[in-house]
XYZ file of N, CA and C in Angstrom:
555
model
N -42.344 25.309 -4.106
C -42.209 24.844 -2.670
C -42.963 25.779 -1.738
N -43.649 25.203 -0.897
C -44.304 26.048 0.224
C -43.350 26.593 1.178
N -43.781 27.688 1.861
C -42.791 28.276 2.801
C -42.428 27.328 3.866
N -43.290 26.491 4.283
C -42.954 25.514 5.407
C -41.900 24.580 4.945
N -41.952 23.999 3.574
C -40.985 23.137 3.128
C -39.618 23.855 2.865
N -39.700 25.113 2.480
C -38.515 25.911 2.292
C -37.805 26.020 3.625
N -38.535 26.469 4.708
C -37.895 26.586 5.945
C -37.234 25.214 6.424
N -38.065 24.183 6.226
C -37.486 22.733 6.585
C -36.131 22.519 5.932
N -36.160 22.843 4.579
C -35.041 22.619 3.707
C -33.838 23.396 4.229
N -33.976 24.668 4.420
C -32.894 25.549 5.090
C -32.482 25.005 6.455
N -33.398 24.647 7.368
C -32.946 24.117 8.637
C -32.109 22.895 8.436
N -32.567 22.094 7.539
C -31.777 20.850 7.299
C -30.306 21.050 6.742
N -30.250 21.980 5.941
C -28.901 22.413 5.352
C -28.044 22.993 6.449
N -28.666 23.841 7.337
C -27.831 24.362 8.430
C -27.451 23.171 9.409
N -28.346 22.359 9.627
C -28.088 21.266 10.670
C -27.119 20.276 10.200
N -27.090 19.862 8.832
C -26.322 18.840 8.360
C -25.256 19.174 7.415
N -25.273 20.374 6.852
C -24.378 20.845 5.719
C -22.868 20.623 5.991
N -22.338 21.141 7.073
C -20.877 21.021 7.339
C -20.484 19.611 7.613
N -21.255 18.887 8.463
C -20.794 17.469 8.704
C -20.990 16.556 7.567
N -22.034 16.844 6.700
C -22.229 16.045 5.475
C -21.098 16.257 4.567
N -20.672 17.539 4.312
C -19.529 17.839 3.541
C -18.243 17.198 3.920
N -18.114 17.218 5.306
C -16.796 16.526 5.776
C -16.861 15.069 5.585
N -17.997 14.522 5.717
C -18.195 13.108 5.461
C -17.813 12.705 3.989
N -18.375 13.494 3.065
C -18.084 13.327 1.735
C -16.539 13.527 1.392
N -16.057 14.636 1.847
C -14.584 14.935 1.618
C -13.650 13.791 2.014
N -14.002 13.163 3.127
C -13.099 11.948 3.485
C -13.192 10.843 2.516
N -14.084 10.677 1.740
C -14.261 9.617 0.727
C -13.996 9.897 -0.719
N -13.662 11.124 -1.096
C -13.460 11.506 -2.381
C -12.123 12.057 -2.543
N -11.501 12.315 -3.781
C -10.189 12.792 -3.988
C -10.072 14.232 -3.688
N -11.015 15.044 -4.142
C -10.733 16.561 -4.008
C -12.059 17.205 -3.586
N -11.958 18.546 -3.197
C -13.034 19.266 -2.767
C -14.005 19.513 -3.821
N -13.613 19.604 -5.013
C -14.699 19.800 -6.076
C -15.649 18.635 -6.296
N -15.028 17.459 -6.237
C -15.931 16.347 -6.216
C -16.817 16.273 -4.957
N -16.268 16.638 -3.800
C -17.201 16.648 -2.701
C -18.241 17.605 -2.789
N -18.005 18.797 -3.293
C -18.984 19.726 -3.429
C -20.128 19.380 -4.403
N -19.740 18.782 -5.522
C -20.513 18.278 -6.582
C -21.488 17.204 -5.917
N -20.995 16.315 -5.221
C -21.801 15.289 -4.690
C -22.717 15.957 -3.603
N -22.239 16.786 -2.880
C -23.217 17.520 -1.821
C -24.196 18.251 -2.478
N -24.013 18.844 -3.671
C -25.045 19.521 -4.412
C -26.080 18.488 -4.844
N -25.605 17.382 -5.441
C -26.431 16.345 -5.809
C -27.405 15.940 -4.650
N -26.756 15.615 -3.576
C -27.597 15.218 -2.305
C -28.671 16.182 -2.106
N -28.225 17.552 -1.973
C -29.369 18.589 -1.631
C -30.346 18.630 -2.794
N -29.959 18.489 -4.001
C -30.996 18.433 -5.100
C -31.967 17.324 -4.958
N -31.395 16.254 -4.650
C -32.290 14.941 -4.466
C -33.187 15.221 -3.228
N -32.699 15.890 -2.105
C -33.362 16.013 -0.874
C -34.507 16.996 -1.185
N -34.298 17.981 -2.006
C -35.398 19.038 -2.365
C -36.438 18.349 -3.039
N -36.081 17.414 -4.007
C -37.094 16.730 -4.791
C -37.995 15.832 -3.878
N -37.339 15.177 -2.957
C -37.969 14.267 -2.081
C -38.921 15.003 -1.116
N -38.429 16.082 -0.548
C -39.195 16.868 0.469
C -40.521 17.409 -0.245
N -40.385 17.695 -1.562
C -41.527 18.126 -2.311
C -42.568 17.086 -2.476
N -42.134 15.820 -2.524
C -42.976 14.699 -2.906
C -43.635 14.068 -1.527
N -42.769 13.989 -0.537
C -43.129 13.276 0.693
C -42.169 13.660 1.792
N -42.547 13.594 3.084
C -41.621 13.978 4.221
C -40.634 12.854 4.444
N -39.527 13.175 4.822
C -38.481 12.268 5.209
C -38.444 12.118 6.602
N -38.656 10.888 7.100
C -38.663 10.595 8.581
C -37.323 10.701 9.283
N -36.297 10.044 8.832
C -35.018 10.071 9.461
C -33.985 10.813 8.489
N -34.242 12.171 8.605
C -33.441 12.942 7.668
C -31.971 12.816 7.643
N -31.291 12.727 8.745
C -29.792 12.497 8.867
C -29.546 11.165 8.183
N -30.072 10.126 8.528
C -29.811 8.915 8.024
C -30.000 8.805 6.432
N -31.080 9.493 6.075
C -31.374 9.526 4.551
C -30.389 10.231 3.889
N -29.892 11.409 4.394
C -28.847 12.261 3.717
C -27.587 11.475 3.630
N -27.126 10.798 4.701
C -25.849 10.024 4.650
C -25.965 8.887 3.705
N -27.141 8.229 3.664
C -27.296 7.016 2.692
C -27.127 7.640 1.292
N -27.884 8.688 0.917
C -27.804 9.227 -0.359
C -26.429 9.736 -0.710
N -25.674 10.299 0.257
C -24.336 10.747 0.002
C -23.431 9.465 -0.253
N -23.557 8.485 0.502
C -22.753 7.278 0.202
C -23.033 6.636 -1.129
N -24.337 6.663 -1.481
C -24.691 6.132 -2.802
C -24.106 7.033 -3.948
N -24.165 8.340 -3.757
C -23.500 9.213 -4.742
C -21.997 9.001 -4.856
N -21.483 8.822 -3.739
C -19.872 8.532 -3.700
C -19.639 7.262 -4.565
N -20.357 6.322 -4.319
C -20.184 5.004 -4.985
C -20.449 5.166 -6.437
N -21.493 5.910 -6.838
C -21.833 6.096 -8.218
C -20.699 6.882 -8.910
N -20.029 7.816 -8.201
C -18.894 8.621 -8.800
C -17.739 7.733 -9.014
N -17.455 6.835 -8.027
C -16.271 5.856 -8.299
C -16.644 4.853 -9.404
N -17.871 4.529 -9.498
C -18.149 3.495 -10.628
C -18.029 4.235 -12.045
N -18.120 5.612 -12.163
C -18.055 6.278 -13.312
C -16.602 6.651 -13.740
N -15.615 6.466 -12.779
C -14.388 6.819 -13.118
C -13.738 5.879 -14.139
N -12.647 6.226 -14.682
C -12.079 5.440 -15.752
C -11.844 4.077 -15.358
N -11.840 3.316 -16.224
C -11.742 1.796 -15.922
C -10.241 1.324 -16.168
N -9.332 2.235 -16.027
C -7.866 1.795 -16.250
C -7.138 1.758 -14.924
N -7.841 1.184 -13.867
C -7.322 1.085 -12.590
C -7.278 -0.334 -12.047
N -6.929 -0.575 -10.973
C -6.963 -1.893 -10.129
C -5.897 -2.836 -10.702
N -4.728 -2.130 -11.193
C -3.701 -3.113 -11.774
C -3.275 -4.165 -10.925
N -3.270 -4.013 -9.638
C -2.740 -5.028 -8.695
C -3.877 -5.920 -8.156
N -5.039 -5.661 -8.590
C -6.155 -6.547 -7.928
C -5.846 -8.054 -8.293
N -5.685 -8.283 -9.619
C -5.401 -9.513 -10.093
C -3.945 -10.014 -10.311
N -3.273 -8.900 -10.466
C -1.772 -9.125 -10.884
C -0.983 -9.651 -9.813
N -0.273 -10.670 -10.027
C 0.703 -10.987 -8.856
C 2.097 -10.697 -9.522
N 3.096 -11.436 -9.121
C 4.445 -11.249 -9.778
C 4.329 -11.750 -11.293
N 5.292 -11.276 -12.074
C 5.289 -11.562 -13.512
C 5.566 -13.089 -13.618
N 6.192 -13.716 -12.686
C 6.541 -15.127 -12.808
C 5.344 -16.116 -12.478
N 4.356 -15.521 -11.789
C 3.161 -16.316 -11.409
C 2.477 -16.867 -12.534
N 2.293 -18.189 -12.645
C 1.678 -18.735 -13.818
C 0.224 -18.297 -13.969
N -0.493 -18.260 -12.742
C -1.851 -17.953 -12.755
C -2.146 -16.578 -12.610
N -1.116 -15.621 -12.890
C -1.382 -14.218 -12.659
C -2.479 -13.754 -13.653
N -3.328 -12.945 -13.257
C -4.472 -12.504 -14.165
C -4.109 -11.119 -14.744
N -4.585 -10.860 -15.988
C -4.217 -9.566 -16.525
C -5.554 -8.778 -16.646
N -5.784 -7.977 -15.664
C -7.017 -7.168 -15.545
C -7.109 -6.182 -16.715
N -5.904 -5.551 -17.052
C -6.007 -4.539 -18.015
C -6.598 -5.109 -19.361
N -6.238 -6.282 -19.711
C -6.840 -6.895 -21.046
C -8.388 -7.033 -20.780
N -8.777 -7.290 -19.632
C -10.176 -7.458 -19.426
C -11.052 -6.039 -19.307
N -10.461 -5.087 -18.677
C -11.142 -3.864 -18.557
C -10.929 -2.912 -19.730
N -9.954 -3.045 -20.383
C -9.536 -2.034 -21.378
C -9.614 -2.779 -22.757
N -10.743 -2.757 -23.465
C -10.733 -3.466 -24.679
C -10.960 -2.504 -25.849
N -10.624 -2.827 -27.018
C -10.829 -1.972 -28.212
C -12.245 -1.763 -28.510
N -13.060 -2.892 -28.633
C -14.325 -2.787 -28.996
C -15.313 -2.344 -27.925
N -16.273 -1.495 -28.276
C -17.230 -1.095 -27.280
C -18.534 -1.811 -27.524
N -18.498 -3.127 -27.720
C -19.636 -3.806 -28.112
C -20.593 -4.003 -26.906
N -21.834 -4.287 -27.142
C -22.736 -4.328 -26.031
C -22.413 -5.470 -25.133
N -21.781 -6.640 -25.585
C -21.382 -7.700 -24.778
C -20.237 -7.301 -23.924
N -19.247 -6.613 -24.463
C -18.193 -6.010 -23.682
C -18.729 -5.157 -22.532
N -19.534 -4.177 -22.944
C -20.100 -3.325 -21.910
C -20.866 -4.010 -20.823
N -21.649 -5.074 -21.224
C -22.296 -5.842 -20.205
C -21.250 -6.612 -19.270
N -20.242 -7.123 -19.738
C -19.304 -7.737 -18.943
C -18.559 -6.759 -17.916
N -18.142 -5.571 -18.493
C -17.637 -4.608 -17.690
C -18.552 -4.190 -16.561
N -19.882 -3.992 -16.871
C -20.832 -3.584 -15.931
C -20.946 -4.673 -14.767
N -20.988 -5.968 -15.257
C -21.156 -7.010 -14.317
C -19.844 -7.072 -13.396
N -18.754 -6.805 -13.988
C -17.509 -6.800 -13.153
C -17.574 -5.700 -12.206
N -17.929 -4.577 -12.551
C -17.946 -3.328 -11.632
C -18.999 -3.648 -10.501
N -20.101 -4.079 -10.843
C -21.158 -4.349 -9.866
C -20.731 -5.367 -8.835
N -19.994 -6.450 -9.284
C -19.527 -7.462 -8.500
C -18.426 -6.996 -7.585
N -17.481 -6.064 -8.079
C -16.464 -5.480 -7.287
C -17.077 -4.658 -6.271
N -18.072 -3.808 -6.482
C -18.544 -2.981 -5.433
C -19.415 -3.870 -4.393
N -19.993 -5.011 -4.814
C -20.531 -5.840 -3.855
C -19.467 -6.418 -2.923
N -18.318 -6.748 -3.480
C -17.293 -7.484 -2.756
C -16.680 -6.385 -1.811
N -16.519 -5.160 -2.279
C -16.034 -3.991 -1.406
C -16.856 -3.841 -0.194
N -18.150 -3.954 -0.391
C -19.018 -3.872 0.817
C -18.888 -4.876 1.794
N -18.302 -5.960 1.486
C -18.044 -7.103 2.392
C -16.844 -6.713 3.293
N -16.023 -5.777 2.761
C -14.829 -5.482 3.615
C -15.177 -4.733 4.861
N -14.206 -4.762 5.809
C -14.295 -3.824 6.975
C -14.118 -2.346 6.432
N -14.729 -1.375 7.107
C -14.603 -0.040 6.512
C -13.294 0.464 6.247
N -12.331 0.136 7.104
C -10.990 0.666 6.977
C -10.322 0.039 5.792
N -10.413 -1.201 5.512
C -9.821 -1.850 4.362
C -10.436 -1.287 3.113
N -11.861 -1.189 3.061
C -12.561 -0.694 1.963
C -12.125 0.803 1.603
N -12.014 1.630 2.687
C -11.702 3.032 2.334
C -10.270 3.140 1.856
N -9.253 2.399 2.340
C -7.984 2.478 1.849
C -7.845 1.979 0.313
N -8.573 0.868 0.053
C -8.516 0.400 -1.287
C -9.154 1.422 -2.292
N -10.377 2.056 -1.855
C -10.993 3.035 -2.682
C -10.131 4.220 -2.842
N -9.489 4.759 -1.770
C -8.638 5.884 -1.839
C -7.504 5.626 -2.807
N -6.857 4.405 -2.764
C -5.583 4.122 -3.484
C -5.932 3.839 -4.905
N -6.906 2.998 -5.195
C -7.177 2.433 -6.438
C -8.111 3.316 -7.360
N -9.133 3.854 -6.661
C -10.118 4.634 -7.456
C -9.844 6.152 -7.326
N -9.425 6.647 -6.275
C -9.031 8.105 -6.122
C -7.572 8.432 -6.391
N -6.809 7.296 -6.532
C -5.336 7.490 -6.717
C -4.643 8.470 -5.742
N -5.063 8.170 -4.469
C -4.233 8.912 -3.456
C -3.060 7.951 -3.095
N -1.937 8.590 -2.710
C -0.777 7.877 -2.219
C -1.014 7.579 -0.861
N -0.178 6.568 -0.311
C -0.239 6.097 0.999
C 0.163 7.393 1.865
N 1.139 8.188 1.397
C 1.530 9.245 2.199
C 0.402 10.207 2.464
N -0.397 10.533 1.292
C -1.564 11.368 1.435
C -2.609 10.729 2.336
N -2.911 9.538 2.325
C -3.793 8.924 3.179
C -3.325 9.024 4.704
N -2.043 8.812 4.841
C -1.485 8.959 6.286
C -1.645 10.290 6.750
N -1.461 11.261 5.905
C -1.690 12.714 6.342
C -3.087 13.028 6.689
N -4.023 12.471 5.734
C -5.435 12.704 6.034
C -6.066 11.940 7.266
N -5.454 10.843 7.645
C -6.082 9.948 8.523
C -5.251 9.975 9.835
N -4.000 10.176 9.817
C -3.171 10.047 10.933
C -2.733 8.644 11.279
N -3.083 7.719 10.341
C -2.706 6.328 10.459
C -1.397 6.182 9.799
N -0.564 5.263 10.355
C 0.806 5.034 9.871
C 0.638 4.285 8.411
N 1.685 4.654 7.560
C 1.698 4.205 6.275
C 1.648 2.560 6.273
N 2.448 2.007 7.025
C 2.495 0.553 7.049
C 1.192 -0.087 7.359
N 0.350 0.573 8.310
C -0.886 0.046 8.562
C -1.850 0.133 7.366
N -1.732 1.245 6.711
C -2.638 1.464 5.433
C -2.221 0.508 4.428
N -0.887 0.285 4.220
C -0.473 -0.781 3.198
C -1.048 -2.122 3.568
N -0.997 -2.438 4.782
C -1.536 -3.810 5.383
C -3.021 -3.894 5.053
N -3.681 -2.802 5.289
C -5.228 -2.826 5.095
C -5.511 -3.100 3.606
N -4.776 -2.304 2.829
C -4.934 -2.483 1.441
C -4.610 -3.938 0.891
N -3.637 -4.493 1.459
C -3.192 -5.864 1.141
C -4.298 -6.892 1.483
N -4.910 -6.681 2.684
C -5.986 -7.625 3.050
C -7.242 -7.357 2.128
N -7.506 -6.263 1.681
C -8.633 -5.950 0.815
C -8.280 -6.615 -0.553
N -7.082 -6.478 -1.026
C -6.766 -7.076 -2.306
C -6.883 -8.586 -2.275
N -6.387 -9.174 -1.195
C -6.476 -10.635 -1.077
C -7.955 -11.041 -1.004
N -8.825 -10.413 -0.344
C -10.182 -10.727 -0.318
C -10.826 -10.605 -1.660
N -10.534 -9.456 -2.359
C -11.132 -9.265 -3.679
C -10.551 -10.222 -4.773
N -9.291 -10.557 -4.662
C -8.854 -11.557 -5.528
C -9.653 -12.853 -5.460
N -9.776 -13.292 -4.173
C -10.544 -14.531 -3.911
C -11.985 -14.327 -4.288
N -12.500 -13.326 -4.158
C -13.985 -13.100 -4.285
C -14.290 -12.965 -5.759
N -13.373 -12.348 -6.617
C -13.644 -12.075 -8.020
C -13.004 -13.039 -8.946
N -12.128 -13.900 -8.410
C -11.452 -14.892 -9.345
C -12.458 -15.732 -10.137
N -13.501 -16.282 -9.497
C -14.468 -17.076 -10.181
C -15.232 -16.300 -11.365
N -15.478 -15.041 -11.092
C -16.074 -14.246 -12.140
C -15.164 -14.031 -13.194
N -14.004 -13.732 -12.886
C -12.874 -13.532 -13.967
C -12.770 -14.772 -14.807
N -12.672 -16.031 -14.099
C -12.566 -17.188 -14.827
C -13.709 -17.470 -15.761
N -14.903 -17.236 -15.183
C -16.165 -17.425 -15.967
C -16.111 -16.483 -17.242
N -15.683 -15.332 -17.090
C -15.802 -14.405 -18.239
C -14.595 -14.733 -19.261
N -13.458 -15.179 -18.907
C -12.302 -15.542 -19.815
C -12.784 -16.845 -20.512
N -13.423 -17.731 -19.884
C -13.857 -19.062 -20.465
C -14.948 -18.886 -21.478
N -15.673 -17.775 -21.290
C -16.947 -17.720 -22.211
C -16.583 -17.114 -23.548
């Protein structure tokens, strides 16, 4: 790396480091994950700076951070989202997500279906308002309690529960057709 690029890299880290770490911390479960993601962002930034200049550095850094956060959520265990399709036990059309996501066989077809589901889930999450998406991710993917979220954000627990409910309703509607298609195939 040339001295000019090194200086640019250090200036960028000084200018964006604290705010970018704060941005990431709000979206992941713990500080260790946030620091890992930040390190990945800086690594990717250093590789890009060596190849070509970045015009809108701040926007680029936050976009990469958001993508890294999403990637981290996708890689998490697939034993979550119990209430996404589940209704009450008495509901006839209650969907059993665990049977879909947790299968004994790791066949290529099963892996393809899981990947398709997760891709569709994250597309559907992007359709939600930020507040609903964040509460859903924190509760279902990061396993934060509503109490922890309330402390973190200063938002009332009932408001957070309501936001998650709206997110779940949207996701149920949005993903039901995919679920039906997979079950029938």
